[in-house]
Tab-separated table of C-alpha atoms and ligand atoms in Angstrom:
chain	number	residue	atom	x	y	z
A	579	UNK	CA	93.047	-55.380	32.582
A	580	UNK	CA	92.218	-54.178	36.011
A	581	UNK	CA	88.959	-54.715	37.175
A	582	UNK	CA	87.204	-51.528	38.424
A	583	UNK	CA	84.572	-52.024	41.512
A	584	UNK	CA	80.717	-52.348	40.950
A	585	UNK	CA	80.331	-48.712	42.703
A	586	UNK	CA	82.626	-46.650	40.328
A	587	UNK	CA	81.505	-49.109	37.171
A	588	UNK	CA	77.787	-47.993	38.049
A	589	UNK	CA	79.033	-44.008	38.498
A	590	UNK	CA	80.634	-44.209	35.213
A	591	UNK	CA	77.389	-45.520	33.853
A	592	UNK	CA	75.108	-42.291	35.469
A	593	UNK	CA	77.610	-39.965	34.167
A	594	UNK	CA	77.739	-41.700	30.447
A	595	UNK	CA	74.678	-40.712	30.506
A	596	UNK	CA	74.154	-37.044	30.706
A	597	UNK	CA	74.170	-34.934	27.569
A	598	UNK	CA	77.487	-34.336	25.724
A	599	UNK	CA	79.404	-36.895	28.239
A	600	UNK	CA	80.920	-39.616	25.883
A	601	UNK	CA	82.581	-42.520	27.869
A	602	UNK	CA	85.782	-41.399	28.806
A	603	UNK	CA	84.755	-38.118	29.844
A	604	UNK	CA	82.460	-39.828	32.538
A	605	UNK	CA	85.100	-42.044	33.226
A	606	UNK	CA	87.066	-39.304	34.137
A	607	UNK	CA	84.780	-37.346	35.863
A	608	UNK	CA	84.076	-41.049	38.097
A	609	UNK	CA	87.866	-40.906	39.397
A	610	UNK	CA	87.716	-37.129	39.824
A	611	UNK	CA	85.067	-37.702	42.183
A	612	UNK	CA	87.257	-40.499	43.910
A	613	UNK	CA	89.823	-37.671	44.227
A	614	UNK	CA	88.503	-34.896	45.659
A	615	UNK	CA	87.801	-34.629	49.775
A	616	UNK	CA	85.056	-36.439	50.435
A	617	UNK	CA	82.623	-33.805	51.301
A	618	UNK	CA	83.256	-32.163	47.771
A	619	UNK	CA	82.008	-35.338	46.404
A	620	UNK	CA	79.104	-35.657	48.644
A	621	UNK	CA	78.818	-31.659	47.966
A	622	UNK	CA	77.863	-32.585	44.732
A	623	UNK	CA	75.844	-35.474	45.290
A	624	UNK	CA	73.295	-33.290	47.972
A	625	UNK	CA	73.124	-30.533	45.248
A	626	UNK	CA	71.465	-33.098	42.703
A	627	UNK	CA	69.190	-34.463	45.659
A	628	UNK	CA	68.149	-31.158	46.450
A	629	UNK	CA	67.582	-29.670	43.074
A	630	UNK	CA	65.435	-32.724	42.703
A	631	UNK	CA	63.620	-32.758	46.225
A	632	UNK	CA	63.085	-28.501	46.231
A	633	UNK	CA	62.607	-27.130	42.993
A	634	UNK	CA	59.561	-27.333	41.168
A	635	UNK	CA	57.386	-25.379	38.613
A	636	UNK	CA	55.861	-22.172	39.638
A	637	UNK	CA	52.439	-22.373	39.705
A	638	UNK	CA	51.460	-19.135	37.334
A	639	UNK	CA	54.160	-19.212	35.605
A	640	UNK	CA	55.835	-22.415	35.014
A	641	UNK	CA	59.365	-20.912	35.624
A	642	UNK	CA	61.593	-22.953	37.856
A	643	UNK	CA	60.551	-22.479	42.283
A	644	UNK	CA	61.059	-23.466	45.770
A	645	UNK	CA	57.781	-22.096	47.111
A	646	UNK	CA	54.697	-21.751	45.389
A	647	UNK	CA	55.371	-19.177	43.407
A	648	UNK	CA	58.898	-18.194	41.411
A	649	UNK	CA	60.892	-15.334	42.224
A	650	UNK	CA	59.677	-13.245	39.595
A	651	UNK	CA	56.408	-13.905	40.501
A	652	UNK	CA	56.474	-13.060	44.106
A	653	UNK	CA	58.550	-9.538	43.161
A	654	UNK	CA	55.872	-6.503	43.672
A	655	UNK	CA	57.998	-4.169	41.897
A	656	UNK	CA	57.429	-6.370	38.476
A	657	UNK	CA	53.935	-5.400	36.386
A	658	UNK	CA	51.471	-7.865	35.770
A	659	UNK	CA	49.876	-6.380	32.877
A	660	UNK	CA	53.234	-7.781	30.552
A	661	UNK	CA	53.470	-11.536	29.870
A	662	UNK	CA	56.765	-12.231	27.923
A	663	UNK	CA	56.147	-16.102	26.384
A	664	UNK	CA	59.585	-18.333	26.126
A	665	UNK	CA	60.059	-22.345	25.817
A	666	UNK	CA	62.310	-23.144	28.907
A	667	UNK	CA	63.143	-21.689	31.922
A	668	UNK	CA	67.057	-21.377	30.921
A	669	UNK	CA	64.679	-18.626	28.121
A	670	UNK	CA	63.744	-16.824	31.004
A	671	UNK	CA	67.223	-16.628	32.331
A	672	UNK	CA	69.107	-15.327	29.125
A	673	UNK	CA	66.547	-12.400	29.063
A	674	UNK	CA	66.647	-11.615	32.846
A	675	UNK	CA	70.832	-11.102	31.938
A	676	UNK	CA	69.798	-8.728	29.934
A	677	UNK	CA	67.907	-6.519	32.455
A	678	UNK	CA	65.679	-4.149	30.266
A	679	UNK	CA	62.217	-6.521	31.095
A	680	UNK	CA	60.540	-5.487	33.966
A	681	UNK	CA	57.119	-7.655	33.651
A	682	UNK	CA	56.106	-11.313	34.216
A	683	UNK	CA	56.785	-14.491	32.165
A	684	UNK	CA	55.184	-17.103	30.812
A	685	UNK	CA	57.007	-20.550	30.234
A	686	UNK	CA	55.633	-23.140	27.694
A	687	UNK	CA	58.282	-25.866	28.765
A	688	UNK	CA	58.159	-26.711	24.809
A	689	UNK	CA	57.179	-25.640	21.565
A	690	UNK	CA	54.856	-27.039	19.433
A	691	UNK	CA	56.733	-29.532	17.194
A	692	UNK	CA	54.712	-32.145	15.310
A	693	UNK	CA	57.547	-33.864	13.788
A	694	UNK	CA	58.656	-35.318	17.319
A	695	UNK	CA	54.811	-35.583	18.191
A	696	UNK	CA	53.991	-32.524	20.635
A	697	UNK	CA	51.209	-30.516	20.274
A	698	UNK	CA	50.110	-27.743	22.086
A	699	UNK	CA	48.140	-30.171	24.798
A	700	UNK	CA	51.451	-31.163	26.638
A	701	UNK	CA	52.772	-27.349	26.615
A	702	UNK	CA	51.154	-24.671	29.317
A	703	UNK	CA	49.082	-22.900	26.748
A	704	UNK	CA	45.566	-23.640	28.667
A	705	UNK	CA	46.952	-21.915	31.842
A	706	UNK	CA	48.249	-19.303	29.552
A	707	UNK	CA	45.003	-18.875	27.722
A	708	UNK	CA	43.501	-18.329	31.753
A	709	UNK	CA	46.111	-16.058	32.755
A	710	UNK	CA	45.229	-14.070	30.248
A	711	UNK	CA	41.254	-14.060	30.542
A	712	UNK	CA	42.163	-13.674	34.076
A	713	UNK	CA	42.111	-10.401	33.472
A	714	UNK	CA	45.084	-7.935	34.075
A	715	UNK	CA	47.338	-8.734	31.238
A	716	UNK	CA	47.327	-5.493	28.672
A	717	UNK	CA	50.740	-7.513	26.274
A	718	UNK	CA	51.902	-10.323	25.283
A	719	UNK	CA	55.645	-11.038	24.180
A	720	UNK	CA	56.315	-13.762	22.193
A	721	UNK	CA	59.797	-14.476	22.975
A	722	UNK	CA	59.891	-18.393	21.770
A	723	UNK	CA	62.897	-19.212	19.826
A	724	UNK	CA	63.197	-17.690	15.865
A	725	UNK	CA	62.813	-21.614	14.411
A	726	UNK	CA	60.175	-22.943	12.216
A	727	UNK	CA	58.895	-24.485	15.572
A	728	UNK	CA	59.550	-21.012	17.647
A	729	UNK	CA	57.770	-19.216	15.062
A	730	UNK	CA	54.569	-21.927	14.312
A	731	UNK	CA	54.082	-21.855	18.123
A	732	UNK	CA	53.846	-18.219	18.999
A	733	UNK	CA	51.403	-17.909	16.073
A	734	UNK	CA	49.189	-20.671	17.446
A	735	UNK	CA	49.135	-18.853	20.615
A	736	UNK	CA	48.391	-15.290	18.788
A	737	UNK	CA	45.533	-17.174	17.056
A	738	UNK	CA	44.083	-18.261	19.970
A	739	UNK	CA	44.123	-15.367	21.836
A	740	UNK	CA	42.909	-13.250	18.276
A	741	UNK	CA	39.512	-12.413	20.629
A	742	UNK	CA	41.398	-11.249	24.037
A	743	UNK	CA	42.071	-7.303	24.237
A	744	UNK	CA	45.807	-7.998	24.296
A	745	UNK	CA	47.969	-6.406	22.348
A	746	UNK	CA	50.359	-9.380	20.762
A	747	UNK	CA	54.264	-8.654	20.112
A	748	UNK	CA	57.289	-10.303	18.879
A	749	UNK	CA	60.995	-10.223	19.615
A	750	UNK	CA	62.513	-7.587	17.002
A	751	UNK	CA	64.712	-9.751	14.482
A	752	UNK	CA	68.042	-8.837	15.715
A	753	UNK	CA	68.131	-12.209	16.856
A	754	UNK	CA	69.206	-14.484	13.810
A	755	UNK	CA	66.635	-16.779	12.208
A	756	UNK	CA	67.526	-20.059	13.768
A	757	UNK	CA	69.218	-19.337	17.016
A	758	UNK	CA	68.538	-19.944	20.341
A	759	UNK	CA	67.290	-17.625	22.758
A	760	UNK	CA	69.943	-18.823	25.826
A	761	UNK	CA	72.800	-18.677	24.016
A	762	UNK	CA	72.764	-14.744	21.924
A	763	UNK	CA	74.419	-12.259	23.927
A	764	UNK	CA	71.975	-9.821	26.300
A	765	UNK	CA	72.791	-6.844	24.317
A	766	UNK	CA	71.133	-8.336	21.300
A	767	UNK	CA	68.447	-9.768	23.573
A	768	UNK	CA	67.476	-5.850	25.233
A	769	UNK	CA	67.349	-4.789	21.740
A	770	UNK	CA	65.026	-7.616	20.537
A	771	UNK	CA	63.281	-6.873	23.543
A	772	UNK	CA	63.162	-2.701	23.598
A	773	UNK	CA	62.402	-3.086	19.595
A	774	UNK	CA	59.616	-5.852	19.665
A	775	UNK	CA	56.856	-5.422	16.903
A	776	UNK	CA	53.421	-6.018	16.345
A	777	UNK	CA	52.165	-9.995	15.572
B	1339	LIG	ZN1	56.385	-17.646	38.386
């Protein structure tokens, strides 16, 4: 058996593991990369340096950022008296596709989930809690996923913000019980969106 070189054994490695990558996909993916023109290869490598070095949390909003401040965030034309509440930024994403939400967000980067021990101290529900005494903020949507865990968090958050003059929705249940927010199609997610309900 040939003996493959300490650099490409240790690539293999990095690309074993990343999520869904069994070995002999990242073995193939390691020879790919000593296939293509160099500078595709090095492309690749300065994209995961950079994503790493640039992007950070927002700081209202906890949605991915470069500056300060998201996108979203720094957009005038958006109102800040809506606050639509999802788990991850890739949340965020799937309901920006499907273009009916003109307001701000609000990203937990979790949900509460006891069974694989987090609680609501390591989500962004404190910064939530003072966005919304902050001041402007006339809704809340609760947009975490429609799981046991989706569903247990956004009530945790409706509880605690039971004294705040806010009025408190929920996604409309065209999205099935169970399924996750990035991966239903944006014409079910406007609807959930146009038809949210009262908490
Ligand atoms: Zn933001």
């Amino acid at each position: 058996m040939t003996q493959i070189t300490q650099s490409v054994g240790k690539l293999i490695d990095e690309f074993a593991r990343l999520p869904g990558i069994g070995r002999k996909s990242a073995e193939r993916l390691a020879y790919h990369v000593l296939r293509v023109p160099k500078i595709e290869a090095l492309g690749l490598a300065d994209a995961i340096r950079d994503v790493r070095e640039n992007v950070h949390y927002c700081k209202a909003c906890f949605n991915l950022a470069e500056g300060e401040l998201c996108e979203i965030c720094r957009d005038p034309k958006r109102s800040s008296e809506q606050i639509c509440i999802v788990e991850q930024p890739r949340d965020l994403m799937a309901l920006e596709q499907a273009g009916v939400y003109r307001g701000m967000y609000h990203v937990l980067l979790g949900r509460i989930a006891p069974l694989d021990g987090v609680g609501p101290d390591q989500l962004t529900i404190d910064q939530l809690v003072a966005r919304v005494r902050g001041g402007t903020i006339r809704e809340l949507i609760m947009a975490t996923n429609p799981t046991v865990e989706g569903d247990g968090t956004a009530l945790y958050i409706s509880n605690i913000l039971a004294d705040q003059p806010v009025r408190i929705t929920r996604l409309a249940r065209g999205i099935t019980t169970g399924s996750v927010l990035e991966y239903t199609n944006k014409e079910v997610l406007a609807d959930a969106l146009t038809g949210r309900q009262q908490l």
